[in-house]
XYZ file of N, CA and C in Angstrom:
654
model
N 28.082 8.579 -11.705
C 27.143 8.588 -10.569
C 25.825 7.944 -10.985
N 25.311 6.915 -10.251
C 24.011 6.294 -10.592
C 22.903 7.333 -10.617
N 21.855 7.043 -11.416
C 20.753 7.994 -11.602
C 20.094 8.374 -10.267
N 19.801 7.367 -9.412
C 19.141 7.656 -8.153
C 19.992 8.517 -7.265
N 21.312 8.256 -7.249
C 22.216 9.064 -6.451
C 22.280 10.500 -6.947
N 22.202 10.641 -8.269
C 22.199 11.965 -8.879
C 20.983 12.752 -8.438
N 19.807 12.118 -8.471
C 18.579 12.782 -8.040
C 18.702 13.209 -6.566
N 19.236 12.321 -5.737
C 19.382 12.639 -4.321
C 20.326 13.787 -4.114
N 21.435 13.797 -4.829
C 22.401 14.879 -4.732
C 21.762 16.197 -5.165
N 20.965 16.156 -6.240
C 20.299 17.374 -6.758
C 19.327 17.907 -5.719
N 18.520 17.026 -5.092
C 17.581 17.473 -4.060
C 18.309 18.099 -2.879
N 19.445 17.507 -2.494
C 20.203 18.041 -1.373
C 20.782 19.405 -1.696
N 21.130 19.622 -2.927
C 21.735 20.904 -3.335
C 20.717 22.039 -3.368
N 19.554 21.832 -3.929
C 18.595 22.917 -4.072
C 17.601 22.967 -2.949
N 17.540 21.890 -2.125
C 16.583 21.852 -1.016
C 15.276 21.244 -1.456
N 14.723 20.385 -0.599
C 13.466 19.703 -0.958
C 12.321 20.681 -1.150
N 12.329 21.788 -0.444
C 11.237 22.758 -0.595
C 11.222 23.311 -2.019
N 12.410 23.543 -2.574
C 12.469 24.062 -3.927
C 12.227 23.037 -5.003
N 12.268 21.757 -4.607
C 12.087 20.688 -5.597
C 10.629 20.556 -6.038
N 9.702 21.174 -5.292
C 8.294 21.115 -5.655
C 7.527 19.985 -4.996
N 8.204 19.214 -4.126
C 7.523 18.113 -3.453
C 6.578 18.614 -2.369
N 7.046 19.562 -1.576
C 6.252 20.056 -0.475
C 5.487 21.319 -0.848
N 4.479 21.156 -1.655
C 3.699 22.314 -2.082
C 2.212 22.052 -1.918
N 1.847 21.400 -0.817
C 0.450 20.995 -0.614
C -0.064 21.477 0.721
N -1.287 20.992 1.069
C -1.973 21.415 2.290
C -1.207 20.979 3.530
N -1.154 21.889 4.525
C -0.486 21.564 5.778
C -1.255 20.521 6.537
N -0.513 19.581 7.190
C -1.131 18.493 7.924
C -1.400 18.892 9.366
N -2.619 18.624 9.842
C -2.993 18.875 11.226
C -3.637 17.622 11.773
N -3.207 17.129 12.939
C -3.753 15.938 13.536
C -5.171 16.191 14.026
N -6.119 15.362 13.566
C -7.534 15.549 13.893
C -8.089 14.500 14.860
N -7.398 13.385 15.013
C -7.958 12.254 15.773
C -7.129 11.988 17.021
N -7.794 11.973 18.172
C -7.124 11.686 19.424
C -7.086 10.156 19.627
N -5.902 9.626 19.771
C -5.704 8.179 19.997
C -4.931 7.985 21.292
N -5.420 7.068 22.139
C -4.775 6.893 23.447
C -4.124 5.494 23.553
N -4.115 4.744 22.492
C -3.452 3.455 22.536
C -2.712 3.251 21.206
N -2.302 2.032 20.916
C -1.505 1.801 19.707
C -2.358 1.523 18.475
N -3.686 1.709 18.590
C -4.552 1.437 17.438
C -4.693 2.704 16.599
N -3.557 3.102 16.015
C -3.500 4.328 15.216
C -3.971 4.044 13.781
N -3.985 5.066 12.957
C -4.523 4.927 11.635
C -3.455 4.822 10.545
N -2.196 4.692 10.936
C -1.112 4.727 9.967
C -0.560 3.346 9.619
N 0.166 3.276 8.547
C 0.839 2.044 8.132
C 2.089 1.860 9.003
N 2.153 0.747 9.709
C 3.293 0.332 10.522
C 3.517 1.205 11.756
N 3.505 2.518 11.637
C 3.850 3.347 12.777
C 3.229 4.722 12.658
N 2.842 5.374 13.777
C 2.350 6.741 13.710
C 3.502 7.729 13.588
N 4.725 7.240 13.699
C 5.884 8.103 13.560
C 6.349 8.180 12.097
N 7.102 9.223 11.819
C 7.601 9.368 10.447
C 8.681 8.349 10.182
N 8.610 7.736 9.003
C 9.585 6.734 8.564
C 10.315 7.210 7.337
N 11.529 6.766 7.144
C 12.293 7.147 5.991
C 11.870 6.325 4.782
N 11.526 6.996 3.691
C 11.081 6.286 2.508
C 11.454 7.019 1.233
N 10.896 6.552 0.156
C 11.105 7.150 -1.163
C 9.779 7.411 -1.860
N 9.742 8.451 -2.651
C 8.562 8.800 -3.412
C 8.947 8.950 -4.885
N 8.001 8.575 -5.754
C 8.167 8.810 -7.179
C 7.068 9.782 -7.604
N 7.435 11.006 -7.920
C 6.493 12.070 -8.228
C 6.659 12.432 -9.697
N 5.594 12.160 -10.473
C 5.687 12.333 -11.927
C 6.947 11.674 -12.484
N 7.201 10.449 -11.986
C 8.303 9.582 -12.439
C 9.680 10.004 -11.922
N 9.763 11.115 -11.181
C 11.022 11.557 -10.608
C 11.132 11.039 -9.171
N 12.238 10.386 -8.822
C 12.360 9.825 -7.462
C 12.844 10.865 -6.461
N 12.321 10.770 -5.228
C 12.774 11.550 -4.104
C 13.090 10.564 -2.978
N 14.359 10.511 -2.560
C 14.764 9.528 -1.560
C 14.998 10.190 -0.208
N 15.044 9.331 0.831
C 15.277 9.772 2.182
C 14.261 10.840 2.594
N 12.994 10.570 2.249
C 11.884 11.457 2.617
C 11.262 10.937 3.908
N 10.960 11.831 4.830
C 10.279 11.444 6.077
C 8.786 11.474 5.846
N 8.148 10.297 5.906
C 6.723 10.241 5.594
C 5.997 9.216 6.447
N 4.687 9.320 6.448
C 3.830 8.284 7.026
C 2.583 8.185 6.174
N 2.032 6.967 6.123
C 0.918 6.667 5.238
C -0.351 6.512 6.066
N -1.292 7.410 5.894
C -2.565 7.397 6.597
C -3.504 6.439 5.903
N -3.843 5.323 6.560
C -4.691 4.289 5.954
C -6.163 4.566 6.089
N -6.522 5.509 6.919
C -7.925 5.897 7.089
C -8.338 6.849 5.967
N -7.529 7.822 5.680
C -7.840 8.765 4.596
C -7.085 8.491 3.305
N -6.277 7.408 3.297
C -5.482 7.043 2.118
C -4.658 8.258 1.661
N -3.880 8.771 2.598
C -3.166 10.010 2.379
C -1.681 9.843 2.796
N -0.780 10.426 2.019
C 0.644 10.413 2.371
C 0.982 11.760 3.008
N 1.606 11.691 4.175
C 2.002 12.906 4.900
C 3.528 12.931 4.937
N 4.090 14.039 4.615
C 5.551 14.160 4.557
C 6.035 15.301 5.464
N 7.223 15.118 6.004
C 7.815 16.153 6.870
C 9.232 16.439 6.376
N 9.484 17.675 5.928
C 10.819 18.035 5.426
C 11.792 18.297 6.586
N 12.226 17.227 7.216
C 13.098 17.316 8.399
C 14.386 18.061 8.036
N 14.784 18.920 8.926
C 16.042 19.665 8.719
C 15.863 20.975 7.998
N 14.625 21.267 7.571
C 14.382 22.539 6.875
C 13.677 23.464 7.871
N 14.320 24.547 8.224
C 13.833 25.461 9.245
C 12.482 26.049 8.843
N 11.504 25.991 9.787
C 10.210 26.603 9.562
C 9.255 25.766 8.739
N 9.681 24.577 8.308
C 8.825 23.747 7.465
C 7.819 22.978 8.344
N 6.634 22.712 7.811
C 5.597 21.958 8.528
C 5.299 20.681 7.753
N 4.664 19.728 8.442
C 4.207 18.529 7.779
C 3.077 18.863 6.818
N 3.064 18.159 5.698
C 2.066 18.459 4.673
C 1.431 17.179 4.140
N 0.167 17.322 3.668
C -0.473 16.269 2.910
C -0.032 16.449 1.457
N 0.502 15.399 0.880
C 0.989 15.497 -0.498
C -0.177 15.498 -1.474
N 0.065 16.135 -2.613
C -0.896 16.092 -3.701
C -0.780 14.749 -4.391
N -1.695 13.823 -4.085
C -1.597 12.457 -4.571
C -1.722 12.329 -6.068
N -2.280 13.326 -6.718
C -2.390 13.301 -8.186
C -1.000 13.309 -8.825
N 0.008 13.768 -8.048
C 1.371 13.860 -8.594
C 2.226 12.664 -8.197
N 1.748 11.882 -7.212
C 2.543 10.768 -6.702
C 2.197 9.495 -7.433
N 3.182 8.897 -8.082
C 2.976 7.634 -8.824
C 3.103 6.402 -7.913
N 4.093 6.438 -7.008
C 4.344 5.304 -6.155
C 5.232 5.776 -4.964
N 5.349 4.906 -3.983
C 6.262 5.226 -2.882
C 6.717 3.932 -2.238
N 7.765 4.039 -1.452
C 8.306 2.851 -0.757
C 8.637 3.256 0.663
N 8.248 2.400 1.627
C 8.541 2.618 3.031
C 8.713 1.268 3.697
N 9.652 1.139 4.631
C 9.967 -0.134 5.290
C 10.244 -1.227 4.259
N 10.906 -0.851 3.149
C 11.229 -1.780 2.079
C 9.991 -2.421 1.437
N 8.876 -1.745 1.508
C 7.663 -2.245 0.886
C 7.160 -1.207 -0.116
N 6.826 -1.696 -1.314
C 6.531 -0.820 -2.448
C 4.996 -0.681 -2.609
N 4.545 0.571 -2.831
C 3.131 0.877 -3.067
C 3.007 1.570 -4.413
N 1.998 1.154 -5.204
C 1.761 1.773 -6.476
C 0.302 2.241 -6.573
N 0.071 3.260 -7.347
C -1.276 3.822 -7.486
C -2.049 2.995 -8.526
N -3.271 2.570 -8.109
C -4.102 1.781 -9.004
C -5.577 2.183 -8.793
N -6.401 1.805 -9.753
C -7.843 1.968 -9.635
C -8.491 0.687 -10.132
N -9.248 0.020 -9.240
C -9.895 -1.246 -9.615
C -11.357 -1.184 -9.238
N -12.119 -2.200 -9.620
C -13.545 -2.293 -9.319
C -13.752 -3.625 -8.605
N -14.494 -3.576 -7.436
C -14.714 -4.798 -6.709
C -15.887 -5.620 -7.256
N -16.237 -6.697 -6.616
C -17.282 -7.586 -7.115
C -18.665 -6.945 -7.142
N -18.837 -5.839 -6.417
C -20.108 -5.140 -6.404
C -20.052 -3.872 -7.264
N -19.057 -3.836 -8.148
C -18.860 -2.712 -9.077
C -18.527 -1.392 -8.372
N -17.990 -1.504 -7.167
C -17.549 -0.302 -6.452
C -16.104 -0.009 -6.802
N -15.786 1.241 -7.144
C -14.380 1.555 -7.463
C -13.539 1.629 -6.204
N -12.303 1.107 -6.316
C -11.352 1.191 -5.209
C -10.113 1.882 -5.785
N -9.909 3.095 -5.354
C -8.795 3.887 -5.874
C -7.765 4.109 -4.762
N -6.541 4.296 -5.162
C -5.504 4.591 -4.182
C -4.239 3.811 -4.382
N -3.518 3.606 -3.293
C -2.216 2.934 -3.352
C -2.363 1.494 -2.857
N -1.759 0.585 -3.584
C -1.775 -0.841 -3.295
C -0.346 -1.305 -3.061
N -0.155 -2.129 -2.038
C 1.177 -2.704 -1.825
C 1.390 -3.858 -2.808
N 2.577 -3.923 -3.377
C 2.958 -4.993 -4.288
C 3.495 -6.169 -3.447
N 2.691 -7.219 -3.333
C 3.088 -8.401 -2.549
C 3.950 -9.358 -3.331
N 3.647 -9.464 -4.641
C 4.370 -10.416 -5.481
C 4.170 -10.002 -6.931
N 5.249 -10.063 -7.719
C 5.157 -9.663 -9.107
C 5.810 -10.690 -10.003
N 5.076 -11.117 -11.024
C 5.564 -12.058 -11.987
C 5.636 -11.420 -13.385
N 5.844 -12.220 -14.378
C 5.974 -11.712 -15.744
C 4.667 -11.124 -16.282
N 3.517 -11.695 -15.882
C 2.230 -11.202 -16.392
C 1.192 -10.979 -15.283
N 1.645 -10.935 -14.040
C 0.695 -10.725 -12.945
C 1.343 -9.909 -11.826
N 0.508 -9.277 -11.010
C 0.958 -8.603 -9.802
C -0.073 -8.860 -8.705
N 0.375 -9.375 -7.593
C -0.486 -9.596 -6.429
C -0.461 -8.337 -5.576
N -1.631 -7.763 -5.302
C -1.735 -6.460 -4.654
C -2.549 -6.533 -3.354
N -2.198 -5.650 -2.442
C -2.955 -5.545 -1.182
C -3.312 -4.095 -0.947
N -4.622 -3.875 -0.680
C -5.067 -2.506 -0.340
C -5.187 -2.415 1.178
N -4.284 -1.652 1.770
C -4.324 -1.438 3.212
C -5.362 -0.339 3.529
N -6.227 -0.667 4.463
C -7.231 0.337 4.905
C -7.476 0.169 6.380
N -7.903 1.253 7.013
C -8.319 1.219 8.410
C -9.623 1.976 8.582
N -10.480 1.450 9.440
C -11.744 2.131 9.735
C -11.692 2.611 11.194
N -12.478 3.623 11.511
C -12.424 4.176 12.845
C -13.543 3.748 13.747
N -13.246 3.654 15.019
C -14.230 3.371 16.046
C -14.089 4.469 17.103
N -15.183 5.159 17.376
C -15.126 6.253 18.361
C -15.522 5.725 19.744
N -14.767 6.142 20.737
C -15.027 5.694 22.098
C -14.999 6.896 23.071
N -15.635 6.690 24.202
C -15.675 7.749 25.214
C -14.905 7.308 26.448
N -14.004 8.168 26.894
C -13.183 7.871 28.045
C -13.174 9.093 28.981
N -13.913 8.978 30.087
C -14.011 10.091 31.018
C -14.448 11.382 30.329
N -15.561 11.241 29.620
C -16.142 12.379 28.905
C -15.295 12.930 27.767
N -14.368 12.114 27.336
C -13.476 12.546 26.249
C -13.538 11.546 25.099
N -13.745 12.013 23.914
C -13.835 11.119 22.763
C -12.442 10.825 22.217
N -12.179 9.562 21.983
C -10.934 9.173 21.329
C -11.251 8.147 20.236
N -10.285 7.794 19.440
C -10.517 6.947 18.282
C -9.601 5.693 18.326
N -10.162 4.589 17.865
C -9.389 3.400 17.608
C -9.558 3.064 16.141
N -8.496 2.594 15.508
C -8.564 2.266 14.086
C -8.284 0.789 13.891
N -9.147 0.151 13.094
C -9.004 -1.279 12.832
C -8.747 -1.536 11.365
N -7.947 -2.566 11.106
C -7.585 -2.918 9.746
C -8.777 -3.515 9.000
N -8.900 -3.105 7.718
C -9.898 -3.659 6.838
C -9.252 -3.759 5.446
N -8.368 -4.719 5.306
C -7.580 -4.837 4.097
C -8.265 -5.690 3.044
N -7.941 -5.448 1.780
C -8.471 -6.247 0.672
C -7.308 -6.592 -0.265
N -7.560 -7.588 -1.124
C -6.549 -8.058 -2.057
C -7.069 -8.002 -3.495
N -6.116 -7.947 -4.421
C -6.475 -7.976 -5.835
C -5.331 -8.599 -6.638
N -5.675 -9.131 -7.781
C -4.692 -9.641 -8.706
C -4.784 -8.906 -10.031
N -3.664 -8.398 -10.501
C -3.611 -7.868 -11.864
C -3.011 -8.945 -12.757
N -3.801 -9.420 -13.712
C -3.334 -10.484 -14.609
C -3.572 -10.024 -16.037
N -2.465 -9.916 -16.772
C -2.494 -9.461 -18.161
C -3.298 -8.170 -18.278
N -2.983 -7.218 -17.385
C -3.535 -5.862 -17.397
C -5.031 -5.772 -17.035
N -5.576 -6.845 -16.441
C -6.949 -6.845 -15.978
C -6.911 -7.064 -14.459
N -7.739 -6.322 -13.701
C -7.755 -6.433 -12.235
C -8.874 -7.336 -11.760
N -8.567 -8.189 -10.775
C -9.532 -9.105 -10.200
C -9.523 -8.987 -8.673
N -10.628 -8.565 -8.052
C -10.711 -8.565 -6.599
C -10.590 -9.993 -6.065
N -9.877 -10.174 -4.949
C -9.659 -11.476 -4.383
C -10.303 -11.559 -2.984
N -11.273 -12.480 -2.865
C -11.957 -12.696 -1.574
C -11.573 -14.039 -0.958
N -11.121 -14.986 -1.806
C -10.783 -16.312 -1.315
C -9.834 -16.990 -2.313
N -9.451 -18.251 -1.978
C -8.532 -18.992 -2.851
C -9.115 -19.255 -4.212
N -10.423 -19.522 -4.269
C -11.068 -19.829 -5.535
C -10.971 -18.649 -6.497
N -11.056 -17.429 -5.960
C -10.919 -16.230 -6.815
C -9.538 -16.195 -7.487
N -8.522 -16.597 -6.716
C -7.141 -16.620 -7.259
C -7.056 -17.654 -8.361
N -7.537 -18.858 -8.118
C -7.456 -19.922 -9.094
C -8.229 -19.611 -10.372
N -9.344 -18.892 -10.241
C -10.177 -18.571 -11.428
C -9.523 -17.533 -12.312
N -8.560 -16.786 -11.770
C -7.874 -15.746 -12.588
C -6.999 -16.389 -13.663
N -6.313 -17.441 -13.268
C -5.319 -18.061 -14.150
C -5.951 -19.162 -15.017
N -5.498 -19.294 -16.244
C -6.041 -20.334 -17.164
C -5.500 -21.722 -16.826
N -6.018 -22.316 -15.776
C -5.582 -23.669 -15.391
C -6.800 -24.586 -15.381
N -6.538 -25.868 -15.563
C -7.617 -26.836 -15.671
C -8.300 -27.084 -14.325
N -9.485 -27.693 -14.365
C -10.249 -28.014 -13.141
C -9.450 -29.005 -12.279
N -8.746 -29.925 -12.926
C -7.946 -30.911 -12.178
C -6.861 -30.212 -11.367
N -6.173 -29.249 -12.020
C -5.123 -28.524 -11.309
C -5.711 -27.660 -10.212
N -6.903 -27.105 -10.460
C -7.554 -26.298 -9.416
C -7.842 -27.152 -8.197
N -8.372 -28.345 -8.453
C -8.691 -29.251 -7.327
C -7.408 -29.639 -6.575
N -6.345 -29.887 -7.319
C -5.078 -30.241 -6.678
C -4.549 -29.105 -5.799
N -4.652 -27.889 -6.293
C -4.172 -26.719 -5.522
C -5.081 -26.411 -4.330
N -6.389 -26.662 -4.552
C -7.331 -26.426 -3.460
C -7.095 -27.395 -2.278
N -6.552 -28.570 -2.611
C -6.312 -29.550 -1.555
C -5.045 -29.277 -0.727
N -4.218 -28.361 -1.242
C -2.984 -28.005 -0.514
C -3.264 -26.898 0.487
N -2.327 -26.709 1.393
C -2.477 -25.686 2.424
C -2.180 -24.270 1.921
N -1.443 -24.185 0.820
C -1.049 -22.886 0.314
C -2.257 -22.006 0.034
N -2.289 -20.864 0.685
C -3.387 -19.937 0.464
C -4.655 -20.286 1.193
N -4.577 -21.247 2.136
C -5.748 -21.665 2.871
C -6.374 -20.509 3.656
N -5.502 -19.611 4.134
C -5.943 -18.428 4.831
C -5.653 -17.213 3.956
N -6.564 -16.239 4.007
C -6.397 -15.040 3.202
C -5.421 -14.100 3.893
N -4.157 -14.449 3.791
C -3.095 -13.620 4.382
C -2.062 -13.332 3.303
N -1.149 -12.408 3.590
C -0.080 -12.086 2.647
C 0.707 -13.332 2.297
N 1.152 -14.062 3.328
C 1.971 -15.239 3.098
C 1.205 -16.341 2.381
N -0.073 -16.525 2.771
C -0.883 -17.562 2.135
C -1.103 -17.303 0.664
N -1.422 -16.072 0.317
C -1.682 -15.729 -1.080
C -0.407 -15.805 -1.923
N 0.715 -15.356 -1.346
C 1.982 -15.485 -2.045
C 2.277 -16.947 -2.351
N 2.089 -17.818 -1.354
C 2.351 -19.227 -1.533
C 1.466 -19.850 -2.615
N 0.187 -19.466 -2.651
C -0.728 -20.022 -3.624
C -0.359 -19.580 -5.031
N -0.052 -18.311 -5.198
C 0.312 -17.813 -6.538
C 1.621 -18.444 -6.992
N 2.557 -18.635 -6.063
C 3.843 -19.269 -6.421
C 3.627 -20.721 -6.826
N 2.669 -21.403 -6.173
C 2.323 -22.786 -6.564
C 1.767 -22.803 -7.995
N 0.951 -21.823 -8.318
C 0.363 -21.738 -9.670
C 1.500 -21.448 -10.683
N 2.441 -20.607 -10.284
C 3.571 -20.272 -11.165
C 4.418 -21.515 -11.405
N 4.615 -22.336 -10.392
C 5.346 -23.599 -10.557
C 4.656 -24.479 -11.551
N 3.328 -24.542 -11.491
C 2.530 -25.337 -12.439
C 2.801 -24.882 -13.885
N 2.796 -23.565 -14.094
C 3.032 -23.058 -15.439
C 4.451 -23.317 -15.913
N 5.408 -23.254 -14.981
C 6.802 -23.523 -15.319
C 6.975 -24.968 -15.765
N 6.332 -25.879 -15.052
C 6.397 -27.316 -15.426
C 5.737 -27.563 -16.762
N 4.615 -26.875 -16.981
C 3.874 -27.035 -18.233
C 4.693 -26.531 -19.428
N 5.401 -25.384 -19.212
C 6.200 -24.811 -20.298
C 7.449 -25.693 -20.584
N 7.921 -26.366 -19.529
C 9.094 -27.241 -19.704
C 8.742 -28.552 -20.381
């Protein structure tokens, strides 16, 4: 039996409550939202994902990722009397939802401000990892004497290169991370890859740089 299947079988046998995963603060909804501008990753509904807690995997977990508070909320579906809980993030190493992987990191931005929490892995190479920090900020509004909230995305990017983290604000930041010549930088700057600071654009730019190194090594 594969290792992951064995862990899943074990969890099913003893129950997720007994596994120690759901031993944190109960989750209570605090923000009234009347449209689709919620504060969660992808959906305000629970999605099936996986968690790695102190390096032990837990699969088929019902969870949602709160991007406003950078918090993982889990629901032990099928367990009578169980409530949704905020997980103890000190114990969570990484998680995966919608086939997208998130890892825990701590970096410092260009203004020496620390950015802690979970980063999505957009692209991973032999000596680099392209990361995205998903965040949402709140806007309070009044509707018929009732306060409700809208949440807007405020995402940031970073590159981990040879175990050093670099905040990414534009294409030039990406090019400056890698040891490439000014001529190659100018060549890459003239291309469309990474022209916009998007997931696809940054992936394309880093892959172009990787192609350059592959040609150089050959």
